[in-house]
Coordinates of C-alpha atoms in Angstrom, one line a residue:
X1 CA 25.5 -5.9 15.3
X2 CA 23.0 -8.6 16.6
X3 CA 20.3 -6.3 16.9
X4 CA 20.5 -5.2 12.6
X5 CA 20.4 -9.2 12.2
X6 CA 17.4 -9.4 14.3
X7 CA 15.4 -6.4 15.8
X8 CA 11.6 -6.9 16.5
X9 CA 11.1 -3.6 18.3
X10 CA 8.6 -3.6 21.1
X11 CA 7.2 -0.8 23.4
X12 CA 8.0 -1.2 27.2
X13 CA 4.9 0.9 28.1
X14 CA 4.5 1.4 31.9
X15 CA 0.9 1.8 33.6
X16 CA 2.0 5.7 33.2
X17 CA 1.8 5.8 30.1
X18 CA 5.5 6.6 28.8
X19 CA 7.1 3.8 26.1
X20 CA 10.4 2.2 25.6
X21 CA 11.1 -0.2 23.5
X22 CA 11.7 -4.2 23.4
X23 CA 12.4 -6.6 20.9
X24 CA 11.3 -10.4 20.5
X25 CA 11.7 -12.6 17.6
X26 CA 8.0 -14.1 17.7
X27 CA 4.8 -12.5 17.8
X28 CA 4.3 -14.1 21.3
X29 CA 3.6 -13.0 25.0
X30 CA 4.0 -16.3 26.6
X31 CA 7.8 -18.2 27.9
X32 CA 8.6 -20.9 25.6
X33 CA 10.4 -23.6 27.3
X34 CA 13.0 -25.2 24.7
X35 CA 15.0 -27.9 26.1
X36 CA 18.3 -27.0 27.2
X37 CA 19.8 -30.5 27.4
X38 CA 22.0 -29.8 24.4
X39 CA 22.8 -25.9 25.1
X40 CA 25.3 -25.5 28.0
X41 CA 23.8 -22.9 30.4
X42 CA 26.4 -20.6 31.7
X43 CA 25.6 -19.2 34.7
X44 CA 27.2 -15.7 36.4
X45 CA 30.4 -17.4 37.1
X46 CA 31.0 -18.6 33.5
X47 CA 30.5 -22.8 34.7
X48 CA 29.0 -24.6 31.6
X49 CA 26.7 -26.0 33.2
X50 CA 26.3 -29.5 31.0
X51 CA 30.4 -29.3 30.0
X52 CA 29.2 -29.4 26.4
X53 CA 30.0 -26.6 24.0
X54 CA 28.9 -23.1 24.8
X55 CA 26.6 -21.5 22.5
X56 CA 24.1 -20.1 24.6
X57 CA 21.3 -22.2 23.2
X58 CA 21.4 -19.5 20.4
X59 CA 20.6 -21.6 17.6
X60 CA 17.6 -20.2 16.2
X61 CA 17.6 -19.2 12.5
X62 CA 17.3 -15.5 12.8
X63 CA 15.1 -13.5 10.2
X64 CA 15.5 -10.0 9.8
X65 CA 12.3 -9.7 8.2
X66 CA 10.0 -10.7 11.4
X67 CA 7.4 -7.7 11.9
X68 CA 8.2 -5.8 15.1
X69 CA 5.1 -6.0 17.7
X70 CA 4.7 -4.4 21.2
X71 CA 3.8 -5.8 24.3
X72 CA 4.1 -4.1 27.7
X73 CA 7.6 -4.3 29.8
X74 CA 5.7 -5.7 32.6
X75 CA 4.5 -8.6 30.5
X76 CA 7.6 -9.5 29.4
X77 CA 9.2 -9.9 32.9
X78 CA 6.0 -11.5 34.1
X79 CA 6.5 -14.0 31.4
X80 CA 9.9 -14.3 32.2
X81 CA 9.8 -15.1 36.0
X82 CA 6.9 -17.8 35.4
X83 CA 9.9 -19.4 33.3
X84 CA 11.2 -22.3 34.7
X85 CA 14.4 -23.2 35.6
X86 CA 16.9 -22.8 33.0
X87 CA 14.7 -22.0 30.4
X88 CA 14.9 -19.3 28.0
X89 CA 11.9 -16.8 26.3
X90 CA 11.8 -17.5 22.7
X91 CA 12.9 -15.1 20.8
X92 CA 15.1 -11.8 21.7
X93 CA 14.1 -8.9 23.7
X94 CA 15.6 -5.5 24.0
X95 CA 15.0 -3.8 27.4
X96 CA 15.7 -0.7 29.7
X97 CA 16.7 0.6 32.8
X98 CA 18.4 1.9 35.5
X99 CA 21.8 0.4 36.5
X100 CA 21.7 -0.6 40.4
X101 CA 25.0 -2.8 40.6
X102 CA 28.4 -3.9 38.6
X103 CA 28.9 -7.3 39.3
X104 CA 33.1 -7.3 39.2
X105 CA 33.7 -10.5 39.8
X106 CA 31.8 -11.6 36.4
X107 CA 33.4 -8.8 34.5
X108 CA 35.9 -8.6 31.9
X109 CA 37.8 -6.3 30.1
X110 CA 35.4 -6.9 27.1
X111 CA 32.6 -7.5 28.9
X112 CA 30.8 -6.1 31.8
X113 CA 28.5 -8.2 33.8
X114 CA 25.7 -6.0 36.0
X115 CA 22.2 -5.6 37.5
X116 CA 19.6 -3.3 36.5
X117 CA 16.5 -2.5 37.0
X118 CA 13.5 -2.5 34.7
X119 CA 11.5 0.4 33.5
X120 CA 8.5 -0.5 34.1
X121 CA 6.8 0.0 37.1
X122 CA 7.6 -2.7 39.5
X123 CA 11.1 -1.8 38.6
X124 CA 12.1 -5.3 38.8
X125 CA 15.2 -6.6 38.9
X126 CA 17.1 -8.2 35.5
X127 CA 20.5 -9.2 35.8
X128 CA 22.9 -9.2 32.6
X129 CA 25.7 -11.3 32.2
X130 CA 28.6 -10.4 30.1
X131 CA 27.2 -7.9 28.4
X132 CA 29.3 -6.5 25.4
X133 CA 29.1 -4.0 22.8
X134 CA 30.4 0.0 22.5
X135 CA 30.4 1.6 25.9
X136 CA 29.9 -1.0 28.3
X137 CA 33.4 -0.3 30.1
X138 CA 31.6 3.3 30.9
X139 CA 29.2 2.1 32.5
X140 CA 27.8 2.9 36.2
X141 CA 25.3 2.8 38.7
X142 CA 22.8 4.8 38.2
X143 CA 23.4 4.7 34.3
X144 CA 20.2 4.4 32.3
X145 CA 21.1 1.6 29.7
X146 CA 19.0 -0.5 26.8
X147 CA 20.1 -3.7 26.5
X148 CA 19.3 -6.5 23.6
X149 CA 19.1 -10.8 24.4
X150 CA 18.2 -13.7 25.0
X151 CA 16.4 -14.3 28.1
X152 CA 16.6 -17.1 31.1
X153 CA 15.7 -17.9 34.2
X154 CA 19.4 -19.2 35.5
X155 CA 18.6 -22.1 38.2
X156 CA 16.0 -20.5 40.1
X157 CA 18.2 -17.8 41.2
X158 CA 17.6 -14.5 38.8
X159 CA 16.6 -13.6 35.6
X160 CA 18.9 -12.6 33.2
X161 CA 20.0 -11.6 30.2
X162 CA 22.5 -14.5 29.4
X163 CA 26.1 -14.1 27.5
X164 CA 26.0 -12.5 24.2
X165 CA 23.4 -9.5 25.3
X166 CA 24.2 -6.6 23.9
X167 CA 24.7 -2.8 25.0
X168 CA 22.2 -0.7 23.1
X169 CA 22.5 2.6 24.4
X170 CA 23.6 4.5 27.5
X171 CA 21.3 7.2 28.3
X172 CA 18.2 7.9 26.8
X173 CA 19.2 9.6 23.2
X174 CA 18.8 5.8 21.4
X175 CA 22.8 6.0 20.6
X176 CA 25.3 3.2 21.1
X177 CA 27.4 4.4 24.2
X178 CA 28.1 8.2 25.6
X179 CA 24.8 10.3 26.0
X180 CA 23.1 11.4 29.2
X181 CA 23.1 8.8 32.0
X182 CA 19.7 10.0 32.9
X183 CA 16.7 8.2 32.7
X184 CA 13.8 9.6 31.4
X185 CA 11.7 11.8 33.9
X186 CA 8.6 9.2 35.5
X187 CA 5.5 11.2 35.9
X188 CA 5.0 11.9 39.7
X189 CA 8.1 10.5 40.5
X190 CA 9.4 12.7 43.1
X191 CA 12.5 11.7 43.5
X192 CA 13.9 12.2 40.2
X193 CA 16.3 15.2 41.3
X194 CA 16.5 14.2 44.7
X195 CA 20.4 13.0 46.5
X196 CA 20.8 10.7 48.7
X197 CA 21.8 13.0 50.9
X198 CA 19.0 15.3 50.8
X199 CA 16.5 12.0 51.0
X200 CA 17.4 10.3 54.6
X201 CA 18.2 13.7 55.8
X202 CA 14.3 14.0 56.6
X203 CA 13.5 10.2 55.9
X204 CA 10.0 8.8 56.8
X205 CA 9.3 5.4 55.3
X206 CA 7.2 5.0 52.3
X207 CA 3.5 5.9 52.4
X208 CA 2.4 3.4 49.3
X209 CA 3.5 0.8 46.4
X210 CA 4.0 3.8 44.3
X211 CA 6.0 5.6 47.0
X212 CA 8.4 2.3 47.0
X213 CA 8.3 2.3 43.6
X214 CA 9.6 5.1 42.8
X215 CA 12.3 5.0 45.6
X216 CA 13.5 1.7 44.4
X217 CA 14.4 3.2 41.0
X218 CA 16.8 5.7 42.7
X219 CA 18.1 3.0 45.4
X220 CA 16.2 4.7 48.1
X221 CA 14.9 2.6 51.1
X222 CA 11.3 2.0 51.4
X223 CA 11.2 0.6 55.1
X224 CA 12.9 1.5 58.4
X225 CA 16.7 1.7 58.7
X226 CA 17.9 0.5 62.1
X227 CA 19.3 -2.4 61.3
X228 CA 18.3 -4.9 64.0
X229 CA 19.9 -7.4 66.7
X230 CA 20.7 -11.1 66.3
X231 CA 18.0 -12.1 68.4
X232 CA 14.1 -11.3 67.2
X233 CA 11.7 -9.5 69.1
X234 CA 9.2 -11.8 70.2
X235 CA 5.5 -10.0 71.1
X236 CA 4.1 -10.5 74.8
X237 CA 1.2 -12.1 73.5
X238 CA 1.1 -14.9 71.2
X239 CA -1.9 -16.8 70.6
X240 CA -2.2 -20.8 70.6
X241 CA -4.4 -23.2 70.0
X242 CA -4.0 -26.6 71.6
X243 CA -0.8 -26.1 72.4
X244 CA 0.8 -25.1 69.7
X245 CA 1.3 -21.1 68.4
X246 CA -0.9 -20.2 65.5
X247 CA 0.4 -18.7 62.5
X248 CA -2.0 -16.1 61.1
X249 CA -3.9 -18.0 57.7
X250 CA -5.3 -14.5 56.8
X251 CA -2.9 -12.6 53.9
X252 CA -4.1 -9.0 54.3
X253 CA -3.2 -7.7 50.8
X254 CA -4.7 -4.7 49.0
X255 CA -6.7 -5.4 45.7
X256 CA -3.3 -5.3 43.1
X257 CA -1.3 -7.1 45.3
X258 CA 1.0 -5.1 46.2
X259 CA 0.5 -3.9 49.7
X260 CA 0.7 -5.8 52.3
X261 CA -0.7 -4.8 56.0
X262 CA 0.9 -6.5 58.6
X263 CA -1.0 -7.1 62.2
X264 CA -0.2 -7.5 65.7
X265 CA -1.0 -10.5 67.5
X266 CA -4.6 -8.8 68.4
X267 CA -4.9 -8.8 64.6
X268 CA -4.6 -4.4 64.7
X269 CA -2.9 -2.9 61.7
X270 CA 0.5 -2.8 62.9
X271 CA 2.9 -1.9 59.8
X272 CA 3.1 -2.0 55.6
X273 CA 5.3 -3.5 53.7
X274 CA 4.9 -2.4 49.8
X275 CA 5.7 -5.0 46.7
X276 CA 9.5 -3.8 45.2
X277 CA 10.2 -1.6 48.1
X278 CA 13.4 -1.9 50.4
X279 CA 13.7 -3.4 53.7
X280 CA 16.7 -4.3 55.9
X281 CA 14.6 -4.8 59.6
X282 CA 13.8 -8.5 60.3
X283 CA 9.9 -7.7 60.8
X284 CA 9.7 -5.6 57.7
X285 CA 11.7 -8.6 55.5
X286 CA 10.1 -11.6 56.9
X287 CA 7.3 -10.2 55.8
X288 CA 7.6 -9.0 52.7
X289 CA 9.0 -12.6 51.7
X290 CA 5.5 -14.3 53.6
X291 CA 3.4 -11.7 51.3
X292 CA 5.2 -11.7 48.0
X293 CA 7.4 -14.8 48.1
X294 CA 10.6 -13.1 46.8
X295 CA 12.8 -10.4 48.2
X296 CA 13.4 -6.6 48.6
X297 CA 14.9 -4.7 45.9
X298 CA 17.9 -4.2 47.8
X299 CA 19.0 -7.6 47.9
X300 CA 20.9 -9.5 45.8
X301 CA 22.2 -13.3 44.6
X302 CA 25.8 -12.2 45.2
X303 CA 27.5 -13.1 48.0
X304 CA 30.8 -10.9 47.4
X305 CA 29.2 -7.2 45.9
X306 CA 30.4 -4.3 47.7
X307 CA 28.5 -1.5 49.3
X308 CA 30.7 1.0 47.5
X309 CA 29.8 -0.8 43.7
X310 CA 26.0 -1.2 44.5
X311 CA 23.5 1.5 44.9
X312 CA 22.1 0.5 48.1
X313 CA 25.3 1.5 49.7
X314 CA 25.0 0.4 53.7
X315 CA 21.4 -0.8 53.1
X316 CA 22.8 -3.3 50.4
X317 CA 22.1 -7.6 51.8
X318 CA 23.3 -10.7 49.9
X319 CA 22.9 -13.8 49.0
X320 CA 19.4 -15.0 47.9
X321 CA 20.2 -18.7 47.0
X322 CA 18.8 -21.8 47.4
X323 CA 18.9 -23.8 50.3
X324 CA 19.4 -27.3 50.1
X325 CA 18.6 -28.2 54.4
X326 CA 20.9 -31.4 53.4
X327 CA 21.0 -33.5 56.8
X328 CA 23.4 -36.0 55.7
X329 CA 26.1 -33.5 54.9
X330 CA 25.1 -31.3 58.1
X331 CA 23.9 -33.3 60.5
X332 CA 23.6 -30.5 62.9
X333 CA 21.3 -28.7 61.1
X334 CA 17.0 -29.6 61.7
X335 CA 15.3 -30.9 59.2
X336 CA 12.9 -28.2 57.6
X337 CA 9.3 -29.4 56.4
X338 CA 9.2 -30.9 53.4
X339 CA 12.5 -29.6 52.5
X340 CA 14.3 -31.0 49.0
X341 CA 17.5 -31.7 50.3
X342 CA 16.2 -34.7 52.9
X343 CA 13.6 -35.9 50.3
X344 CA 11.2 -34.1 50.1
X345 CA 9.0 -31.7 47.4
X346 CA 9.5 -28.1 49.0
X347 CA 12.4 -25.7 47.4
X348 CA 13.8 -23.4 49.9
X349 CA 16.0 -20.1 49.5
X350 CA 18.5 -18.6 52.3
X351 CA 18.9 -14.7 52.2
X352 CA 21.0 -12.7 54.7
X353 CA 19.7 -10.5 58.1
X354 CA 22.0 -7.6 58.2
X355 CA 22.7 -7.2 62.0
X356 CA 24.5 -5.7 64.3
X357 CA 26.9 -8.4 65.1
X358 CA 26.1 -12.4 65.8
X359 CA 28.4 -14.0 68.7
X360 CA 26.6 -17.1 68.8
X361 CA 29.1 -19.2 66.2
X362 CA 32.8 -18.0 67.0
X363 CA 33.4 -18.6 63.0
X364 CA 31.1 -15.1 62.2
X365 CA 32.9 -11.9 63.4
X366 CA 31.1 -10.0 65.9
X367 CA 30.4 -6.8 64.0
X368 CA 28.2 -4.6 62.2
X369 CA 26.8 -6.2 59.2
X370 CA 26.9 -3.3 56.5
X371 CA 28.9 -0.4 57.4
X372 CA 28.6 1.3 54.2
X373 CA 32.1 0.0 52.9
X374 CA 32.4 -3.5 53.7
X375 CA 30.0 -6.0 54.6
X376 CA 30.6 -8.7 57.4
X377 CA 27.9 -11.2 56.8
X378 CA 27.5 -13.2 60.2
X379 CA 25.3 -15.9 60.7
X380 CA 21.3 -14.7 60.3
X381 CA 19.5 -15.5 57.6
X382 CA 16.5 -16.2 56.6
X383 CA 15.5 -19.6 55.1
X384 CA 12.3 -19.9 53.4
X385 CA 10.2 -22.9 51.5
X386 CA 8.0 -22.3 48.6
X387 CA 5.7 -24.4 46.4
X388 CA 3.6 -24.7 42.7
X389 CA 2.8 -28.5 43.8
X390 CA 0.3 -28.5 40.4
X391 CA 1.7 -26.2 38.2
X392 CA -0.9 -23.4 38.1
X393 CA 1.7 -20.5 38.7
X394 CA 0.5 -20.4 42.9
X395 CA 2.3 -21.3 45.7
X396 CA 1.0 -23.3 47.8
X397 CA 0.4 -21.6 51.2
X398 CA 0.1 -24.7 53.3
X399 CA 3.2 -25.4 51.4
X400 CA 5.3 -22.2 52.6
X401 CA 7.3 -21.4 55.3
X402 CA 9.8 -18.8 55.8
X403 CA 12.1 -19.3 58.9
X404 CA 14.3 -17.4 60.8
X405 CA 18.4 -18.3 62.4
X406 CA 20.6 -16.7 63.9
X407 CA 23.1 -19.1 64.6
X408 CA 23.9 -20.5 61.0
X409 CA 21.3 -22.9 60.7
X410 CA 22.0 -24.9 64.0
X411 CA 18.4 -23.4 65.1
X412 CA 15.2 -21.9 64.0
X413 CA 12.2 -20.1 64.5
X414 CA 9.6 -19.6 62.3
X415 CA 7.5 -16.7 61.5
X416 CA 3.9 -16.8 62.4
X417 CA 2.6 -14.1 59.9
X418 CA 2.4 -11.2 62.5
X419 CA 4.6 -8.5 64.2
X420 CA 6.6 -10.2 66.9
X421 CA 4.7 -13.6 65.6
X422 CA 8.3 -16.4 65.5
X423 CA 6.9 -19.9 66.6
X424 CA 8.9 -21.9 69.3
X425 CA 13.0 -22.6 68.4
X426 CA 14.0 -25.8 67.4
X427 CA 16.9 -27.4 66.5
X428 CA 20.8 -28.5 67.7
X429 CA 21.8 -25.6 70.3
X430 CA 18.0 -26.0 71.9
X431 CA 19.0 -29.8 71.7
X432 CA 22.6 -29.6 73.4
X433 CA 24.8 -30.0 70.2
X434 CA 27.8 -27.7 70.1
X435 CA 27.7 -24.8 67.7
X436 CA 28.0 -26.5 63.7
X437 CA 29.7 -29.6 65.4
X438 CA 29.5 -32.9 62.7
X439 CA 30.1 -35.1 65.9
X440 CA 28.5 -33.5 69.0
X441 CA 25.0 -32.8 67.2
X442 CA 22.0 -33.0 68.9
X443 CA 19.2 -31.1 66.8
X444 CA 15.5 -31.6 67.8
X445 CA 12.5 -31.8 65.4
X446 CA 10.5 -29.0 63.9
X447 CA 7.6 -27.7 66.0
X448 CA 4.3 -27.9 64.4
X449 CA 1.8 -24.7 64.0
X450 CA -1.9 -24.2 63.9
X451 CA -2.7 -22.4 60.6
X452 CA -5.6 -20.6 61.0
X453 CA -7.0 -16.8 61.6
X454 CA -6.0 -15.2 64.7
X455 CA -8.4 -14.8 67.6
X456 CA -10.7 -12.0 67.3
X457 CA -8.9 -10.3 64.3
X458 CA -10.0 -6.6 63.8
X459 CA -8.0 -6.1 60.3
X460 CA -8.1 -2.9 58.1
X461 CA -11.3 -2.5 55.7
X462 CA -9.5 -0.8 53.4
X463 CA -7.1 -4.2 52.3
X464 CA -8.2 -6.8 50.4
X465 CA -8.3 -9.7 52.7
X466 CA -7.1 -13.5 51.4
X467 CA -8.1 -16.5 53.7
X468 CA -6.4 -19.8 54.0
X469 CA -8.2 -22.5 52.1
X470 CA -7.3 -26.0 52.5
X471 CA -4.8 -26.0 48.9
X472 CA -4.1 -22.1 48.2
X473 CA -5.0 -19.0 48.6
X474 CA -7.6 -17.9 46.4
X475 CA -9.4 -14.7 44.9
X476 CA -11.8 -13.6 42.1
X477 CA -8.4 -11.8 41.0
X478 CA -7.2 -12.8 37.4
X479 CA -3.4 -13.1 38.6
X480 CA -1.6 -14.9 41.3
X481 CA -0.7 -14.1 44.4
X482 CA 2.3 -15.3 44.1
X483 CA 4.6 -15.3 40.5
X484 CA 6.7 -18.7 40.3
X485 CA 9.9 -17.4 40.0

């Protein structure tokens, strides 16, 4: 077994105080970024990425003698999503949590290919990728599972453990396979004994990052659960400033970073949206991905994952991927700020708006977009920008946009950083192109913004507040705002 060849044994401490362990092969916090040129990166759908032989970029001489040291789980998937592209930790890490979804098409008979997440306590997300050993063909969501690996970010698209990770344990009893599929009890979790069933029956949503927290581990939503119509809904009010709609500069975040309050157009508190929570309503995802610059636990990089494998059931959403805004190949489509795919510096990422039907391209089915068995995935989405123009681990704010369409990316509107806040639509329908047409396209140029405070904001005292400075936001914080993932 890899893990008797190589085992450095680290504690995955959570702010709570409970422990589990985690391996890596260097006494080291921070990524390493060996050069994959000569390693062919296989991604979840087995491609070798460079078409040269497959060995995982596993060719480090492995000595079983390394003294084990402990770091906290949190640092290690901090490290790991400030990885970039294709590039591996050094060393090997061994990791638990709580399995959220089996990814089927990537699965074998020999090997099982899945999503979990992390016990520690943002509960992210680490995807595993042909994981093998005793037991994995017993695994299910919900199983509580330690795994052992190398670890990548794959393309900008997820972190994962890549092939050859190994199935430590299933349950918490530290044996290979069998066991209880229970993870170990979190302190004030209160949902560790709690159905499904028994949790929407009264549901409010939740009351703080801990609240979403907690739900997340169990697959519980954190936000509301109407899932919304094709078109937005646009506030009464919305303030400009020579001519053009302001989109609010000011990032009302609490002190940790990990609760974000959103305002009205009069700058009241009008909702919260709560780092690692869950959130299906346009409002509530637009802007969690303007405050955290990733998405809601509930989605995921698969396009094809059924409700009925996943834990999210009907409150399950797809595809986070990147977004290439290529003009030249869709000449229908507007040509987003900046974007990398005409040119320019600015990385954008599409993720699905589960509706209640789009008519507006006859090529998406009318209908429901999660019904709790099947998912129909129509044409919203959201399409968002993002930047680290010098490297410092920040995005840019001047340098991120997140965009809404409902019409497959023949038009857009982009959000303005308020409830009810999307900026003025753009693109071929507002033109008078036909719907996706490569001939009869028409699409008209992005409308410019004012980035700047709203008028007269009144926002909550309790929330740390972040203002727009000319390159970044900026705080006497020791993290970032904003992890480069």
């Amino acid at each position: 077994m890899q893990k008797k060849i190589k085992k450095l044994c680290l504690i995955i401490l959570s702010v709570l105080t409970l422990a589990f362990t985690a391996t890596a092969c260097d006494n080291i916090k921070t990524p390493s970024t060996p050069s994959n040129s000569e390693n062919g990166v296989v991604d979840g759908s087995g491609e070798n990425n460079n078409n040269g032989e497959n060995n995982n970029g596993n060719n480090e001489e492995k000595n079983p003698e390394d003294d084990p040291f402990y770091i906290w789980a949190g640092s290690v998937m901090d490290d790991a999503y400030l990885l970039p592209k294709n590039e591996y930790l050094l060393g090997y890490y061994e990791l638990s949590g709580t399995v959220t979804e089996i990814d089927d098409a990537n699965s074998t008979n020999s090997a099982i290919s899945l999503y979990f997440s992390v016990y520690e306590p943002q509960g992210r997300q680490m995807y595993c990728y042909k994981l093998t050993g005793n037991g994995v063909q017993d695994i299910s969501v919900g199983d509580f599972i330690t795994v052992y690996g190398r670890i990548m970010n794959y393309k900008d698209k997820k972190i994962e453990f890549d092939e050859g990770c190994e199935l430590i344990s299933i349950g918490n009893d530290g044996g290979s396979g069998g066991g209880s599929t229970t993870p170990p009890s979190l302190d004030g979790d209160p949902y560790a004994n709690m159905s499904k069933t028994a949790f929407y029956a009264d549901y409010t949503p939740a009351t703080s990052a801990d609240d979403a927290y907690y739900r997340s581990l169990h697959g519980f939503m954190s936000g509301e659960l109407e899932t919304p119509d094709q078109a937005p809904t646009i506030s009464s009010y919305q303030p400009k400033k020579d001519g053009k709609f302001i989109r609010n500069s000011v990032m009302n975040l609490n002190e940790d970073g990990k609760t974000y309050t959103v305002v009205d157009a009069y700058g009241k508190e009008a909702f919260k949206v709560y780092k690692d929570g869950a959130y299906i309503t346009l409002e509530e995802v637009a802007a969690y991905v303007y405050a955290f610059g990733s998405y809601p636990a509930n989605y995921t990089t698969s396009k094809k994952t059924k409700p009925t494998s996943s834990v999210w059931g009907e409150y399950l959403r797809l595809n986070h991927n990147s977004f290439s805004g290529d003009t030249s190949q869709y000449p229908y489509e507007p040509e987003l700020p900046n974007i990398s795919g005409c040119g320019g510096t600015l990385e954008y990422y599409e993720m699905d708006i589960g509706t209640t039907g789009t008519d507006c391209d006859p090529s998406f089915p009318d209908e429901l977009y999660n019904d709790g068995s099947t998912i129909t995935r129509g044409a919203a989405r959201i399409v968002y920008g993002k930047n680290d123009l010098d490297n410092d681990g920040v995005y840019e704010i001047g340098e991120f946009h997140v965009f809404y369409t409902y019409n497959h990316y023949n038009d857009f509107q982009e959000y303005l950083n308020y409830e009810g806040g999307w900026g003025e639509m753009f693109g071929n329908i507002t033109g008078g192109g036909s719907i996706s047409s490569k001939y009869d396209y028409s699409p008209t140029d992005y409308v410019e913004i004012v980035l700047e405070a709203l008028p007269a904001s009144s926002i909550a005292s309790t929330s740390e507040v972040f203002y727009y400075d000319n390159k970044k936001f900026f705080t006497a914080m020791s993290y970032p705002i904003f992890y480069v993932a």
